[in-house]
Short mmCIF file of C-alpha atoms in Angstrom, two decimals:
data_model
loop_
_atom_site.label_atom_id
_atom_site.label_comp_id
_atom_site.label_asym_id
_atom_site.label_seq_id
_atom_site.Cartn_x
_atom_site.Cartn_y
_atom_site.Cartn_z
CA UNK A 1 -27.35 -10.43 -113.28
CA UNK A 2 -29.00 -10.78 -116.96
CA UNK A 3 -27.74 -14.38 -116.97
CA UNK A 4 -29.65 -15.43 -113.26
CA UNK A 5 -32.65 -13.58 -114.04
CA UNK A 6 -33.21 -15.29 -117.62
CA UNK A 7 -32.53 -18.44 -115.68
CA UNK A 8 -34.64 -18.31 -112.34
CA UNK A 9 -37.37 -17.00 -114.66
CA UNK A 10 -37.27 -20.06 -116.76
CA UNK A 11 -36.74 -22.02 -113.98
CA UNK A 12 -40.35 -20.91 -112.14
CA UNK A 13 -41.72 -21.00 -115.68
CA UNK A 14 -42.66 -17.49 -115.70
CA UNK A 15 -43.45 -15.46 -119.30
CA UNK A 16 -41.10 -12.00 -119.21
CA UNK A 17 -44.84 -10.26 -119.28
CA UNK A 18 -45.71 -12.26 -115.91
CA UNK A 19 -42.88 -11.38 -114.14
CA UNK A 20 -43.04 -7.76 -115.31
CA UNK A 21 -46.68 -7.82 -113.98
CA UNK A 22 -45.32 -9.55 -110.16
CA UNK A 23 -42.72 -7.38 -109.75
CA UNK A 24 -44.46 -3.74 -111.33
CA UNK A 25 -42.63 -3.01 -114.12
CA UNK A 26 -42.91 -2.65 -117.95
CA UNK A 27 -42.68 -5.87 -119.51
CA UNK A 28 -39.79 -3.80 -122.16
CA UNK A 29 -37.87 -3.08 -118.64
CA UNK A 30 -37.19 -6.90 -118.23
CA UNK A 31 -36.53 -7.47 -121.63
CA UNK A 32 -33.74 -4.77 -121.21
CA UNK A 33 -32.57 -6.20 -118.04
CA UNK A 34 -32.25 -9.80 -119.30
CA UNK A 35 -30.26 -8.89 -122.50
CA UNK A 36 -28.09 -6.93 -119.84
CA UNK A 37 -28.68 -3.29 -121.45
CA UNK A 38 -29.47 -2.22 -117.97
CA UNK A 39 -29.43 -2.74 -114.72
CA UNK A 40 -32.17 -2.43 -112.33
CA UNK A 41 -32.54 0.32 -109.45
CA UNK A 42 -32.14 -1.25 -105.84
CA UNK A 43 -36.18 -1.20 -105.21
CA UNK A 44 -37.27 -2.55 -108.74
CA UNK A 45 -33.97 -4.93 -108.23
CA UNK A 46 -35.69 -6.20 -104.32
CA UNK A 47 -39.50 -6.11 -106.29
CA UNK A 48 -37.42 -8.57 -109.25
CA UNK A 49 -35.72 -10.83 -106.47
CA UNK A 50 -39.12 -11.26 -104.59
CA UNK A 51 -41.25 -12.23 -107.48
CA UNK A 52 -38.50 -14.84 -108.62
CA UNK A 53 -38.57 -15.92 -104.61
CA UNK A 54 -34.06 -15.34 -104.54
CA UNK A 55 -32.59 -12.74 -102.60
CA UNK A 56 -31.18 -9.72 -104.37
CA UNK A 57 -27.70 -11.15 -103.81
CA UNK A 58 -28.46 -14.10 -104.86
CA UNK A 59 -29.97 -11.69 -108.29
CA UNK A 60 -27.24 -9.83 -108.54
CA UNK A 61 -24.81 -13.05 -109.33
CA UNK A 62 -23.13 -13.08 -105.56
CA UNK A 63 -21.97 -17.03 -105.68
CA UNK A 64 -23.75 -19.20 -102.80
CA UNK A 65 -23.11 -22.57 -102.00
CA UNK A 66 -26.79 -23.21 -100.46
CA UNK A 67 -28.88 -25.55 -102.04
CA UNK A 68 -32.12 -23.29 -103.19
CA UNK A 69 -35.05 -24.47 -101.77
CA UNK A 70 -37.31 -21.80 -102.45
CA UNK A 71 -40.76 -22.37 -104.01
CA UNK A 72 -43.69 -24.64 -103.33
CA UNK A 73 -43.55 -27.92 -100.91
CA UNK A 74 -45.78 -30.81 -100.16
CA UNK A 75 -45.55 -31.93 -95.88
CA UNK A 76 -46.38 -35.02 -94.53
CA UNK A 77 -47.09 -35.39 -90.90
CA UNK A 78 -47.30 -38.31 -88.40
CA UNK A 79 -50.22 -37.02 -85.83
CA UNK A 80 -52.29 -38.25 -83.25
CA UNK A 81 -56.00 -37.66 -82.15
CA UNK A 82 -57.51 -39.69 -79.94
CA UNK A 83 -54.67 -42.10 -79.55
CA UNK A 84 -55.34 -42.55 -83.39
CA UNK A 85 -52.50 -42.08 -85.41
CA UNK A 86 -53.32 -39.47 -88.70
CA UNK A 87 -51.08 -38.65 -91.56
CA UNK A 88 -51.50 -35.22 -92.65
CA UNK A 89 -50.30 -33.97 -96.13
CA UNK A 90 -50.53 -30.39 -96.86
CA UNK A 91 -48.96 -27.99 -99.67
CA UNK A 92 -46.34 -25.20 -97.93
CA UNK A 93 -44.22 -22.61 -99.51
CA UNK A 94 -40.79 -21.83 -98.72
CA UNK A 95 -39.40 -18.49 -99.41
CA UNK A 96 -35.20 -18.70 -98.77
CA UNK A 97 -32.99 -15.87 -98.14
CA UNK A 98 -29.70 -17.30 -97.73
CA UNK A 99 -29.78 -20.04 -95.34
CA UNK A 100 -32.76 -19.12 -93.60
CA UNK A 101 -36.15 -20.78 -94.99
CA UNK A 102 -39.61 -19.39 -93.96
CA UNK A 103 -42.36 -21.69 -94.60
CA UNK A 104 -46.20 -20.53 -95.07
CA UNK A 105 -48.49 -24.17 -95.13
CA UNK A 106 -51.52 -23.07 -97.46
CA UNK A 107 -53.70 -25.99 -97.04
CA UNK A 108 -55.24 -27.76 -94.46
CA UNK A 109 -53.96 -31.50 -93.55
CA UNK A 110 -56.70 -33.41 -92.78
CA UNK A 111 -60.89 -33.72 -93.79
CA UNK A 112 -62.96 -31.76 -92.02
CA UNK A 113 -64.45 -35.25 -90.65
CA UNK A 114 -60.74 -36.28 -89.53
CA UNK A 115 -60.43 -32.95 -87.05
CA UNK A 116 -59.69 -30.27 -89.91
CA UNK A 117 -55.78 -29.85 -88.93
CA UNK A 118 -54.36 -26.82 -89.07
CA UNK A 119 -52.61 -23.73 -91.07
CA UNK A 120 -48.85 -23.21 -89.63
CA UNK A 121 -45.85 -20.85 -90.47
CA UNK A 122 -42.27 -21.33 -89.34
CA UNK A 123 -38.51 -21.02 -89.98
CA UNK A 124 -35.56 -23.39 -90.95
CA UNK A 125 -32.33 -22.83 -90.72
CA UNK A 126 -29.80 -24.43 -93.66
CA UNK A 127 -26.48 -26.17 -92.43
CA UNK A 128 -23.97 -27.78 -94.36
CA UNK A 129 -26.34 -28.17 -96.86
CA UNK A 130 -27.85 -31.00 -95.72
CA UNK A 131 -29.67 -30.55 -92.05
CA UNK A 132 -32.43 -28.04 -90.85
CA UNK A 133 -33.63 -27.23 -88.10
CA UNK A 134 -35.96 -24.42 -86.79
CA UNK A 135 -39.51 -23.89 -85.62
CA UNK A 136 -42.96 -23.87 -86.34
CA UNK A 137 -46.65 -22.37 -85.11
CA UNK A 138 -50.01 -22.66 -85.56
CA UNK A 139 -51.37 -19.30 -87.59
CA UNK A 140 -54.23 -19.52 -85.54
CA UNK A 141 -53.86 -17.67 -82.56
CA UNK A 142 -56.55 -20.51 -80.95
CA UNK A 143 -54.74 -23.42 -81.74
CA UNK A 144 -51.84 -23.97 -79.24
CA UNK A 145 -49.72 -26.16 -81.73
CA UNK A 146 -46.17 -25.16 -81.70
CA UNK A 147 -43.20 -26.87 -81.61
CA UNK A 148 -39.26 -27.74 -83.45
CA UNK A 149 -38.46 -29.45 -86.25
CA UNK A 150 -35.40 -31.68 -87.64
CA UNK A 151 -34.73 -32.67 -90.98
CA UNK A 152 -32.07 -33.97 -92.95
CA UNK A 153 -32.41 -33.09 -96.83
CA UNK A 154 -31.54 -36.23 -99.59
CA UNK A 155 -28.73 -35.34 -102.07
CA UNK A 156 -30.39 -33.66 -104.31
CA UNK A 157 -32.10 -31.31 -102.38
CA UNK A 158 -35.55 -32.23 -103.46
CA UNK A 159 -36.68 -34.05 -100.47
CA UNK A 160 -36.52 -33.77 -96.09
CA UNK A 161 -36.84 -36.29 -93.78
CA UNK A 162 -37.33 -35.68 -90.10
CA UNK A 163 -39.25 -35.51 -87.07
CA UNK A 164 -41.81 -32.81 -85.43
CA UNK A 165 -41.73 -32.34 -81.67
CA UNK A 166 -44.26 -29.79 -79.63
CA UNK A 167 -47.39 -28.76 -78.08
CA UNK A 168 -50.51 -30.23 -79.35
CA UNK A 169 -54.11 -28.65 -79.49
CA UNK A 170 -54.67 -29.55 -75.79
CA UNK A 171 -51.36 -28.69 -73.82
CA UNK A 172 -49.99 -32.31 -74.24
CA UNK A 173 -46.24 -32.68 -75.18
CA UNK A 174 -45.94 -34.58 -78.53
CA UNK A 175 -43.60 -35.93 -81.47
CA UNK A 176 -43.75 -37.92 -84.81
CA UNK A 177 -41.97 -38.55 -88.29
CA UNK A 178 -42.22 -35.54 -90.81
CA UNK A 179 -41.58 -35.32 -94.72
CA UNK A 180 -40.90 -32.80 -97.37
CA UNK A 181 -40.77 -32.99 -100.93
CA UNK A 182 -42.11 -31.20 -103.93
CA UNK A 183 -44.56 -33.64 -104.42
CA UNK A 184 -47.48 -35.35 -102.15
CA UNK A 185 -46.73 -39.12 -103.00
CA UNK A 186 -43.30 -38.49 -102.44
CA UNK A 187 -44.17 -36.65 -99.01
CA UNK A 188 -46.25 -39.36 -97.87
CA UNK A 189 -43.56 -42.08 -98.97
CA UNK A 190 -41.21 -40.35 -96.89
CA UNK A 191 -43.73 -40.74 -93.65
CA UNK A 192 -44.39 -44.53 -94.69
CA UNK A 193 -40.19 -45.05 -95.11
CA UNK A 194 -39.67 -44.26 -91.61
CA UNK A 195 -42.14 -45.65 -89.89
CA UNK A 196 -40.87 -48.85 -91.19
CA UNK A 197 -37.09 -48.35 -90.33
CA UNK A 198 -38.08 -47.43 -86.52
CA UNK A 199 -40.47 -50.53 -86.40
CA UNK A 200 -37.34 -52.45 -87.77
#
């Protein structure tokens, strides 16, 4: 366990003091845990595994073969308003346990000028390591917007590319192209790459 910890700390870029400050415990305590002079209790073990976004399994060393793709997201969106297509970029955190994903969009997608878009959560589910599907829903409980999703992650596991399909602000059934990736320009490319190959 001393071994994962060092590394998904260094990984997140987190100081031994920070973490010991996210998870509640004496920043002496991790020090001990990562030179492997002790081990954790189960509930400072869960607070540990939260902070540094893994499951406790995944903590304790238990060998996985899913690609982790826990921690913060850019998403790039192919809307519509007004018959006007919109992209919409917006920064989301996943949080994995296993091979389920839930996703928490903290931003907004478009200008307030451009119709504001909208805060969402969902799910994905991991398969194979390289598709996911699941769901997603407006946060607001006045905007309808709900729908599915479909993605297929690159090699690497750094980017997702996909499409959207569900109920817009007004009732109307709707779809477009959607992107992942840990970075905006690379989200947006994503939109721009397959719009091309379906015009093709």
């Amino acid at each position: 366990m001393h071994e994962v910890l060092k590394q998904r700390r260094a990984e997140l870029g987190l100081s031994q003091a920070e973490l010991a400050a996210m998870a509640g415990v004496d920043k002496r305590q991790i020090r001990r845990y990562e030179a492997g002079e002790q081990q954790p209790l189960l509930s400072v073990a869960l607070a540990i595994a939260n902070a540094l976004q893994i499951s406790v399994g995944e903590l304790a060393g238990v060998p996985t073969h899913a690609v982790n793709l826990s921690g913060d997201w850019w998403s790039s969106w192919q809307t519509f308003r007004d018959g006007e297509e919109r992209i919409a970029l917006q920064e989301v955190q996943f949080r994995q346990q296993a091979e389920l994903i839930q996703m928490q969009a903290i931003s907004h997608g478009l200008k307030a000028d451009e119709g504001g878009g909208y805060l969402w959560r969902g799910e994905l589910r991991l398969w194979n390591n390289d598709v996911l599907m699941g769901w997603y829903a407006a946060t607001n409980e006045a905007t309808r917007s709900k729908g599915v999703l479909f993605f297929a992650l690159n090699g690497k596991g750094s980017a997702m590319r996909g499409r959207w399909l569900g109920e817009s602000f007004d009732g109307k059934i709707v779809s477009g192209w959607g992107g992942m990736a840990r970075t905006g320009e690379e989200a947006t490319e994503i939109i721009e790459q397959l719009k091309a190959e379906s015009d093709g």
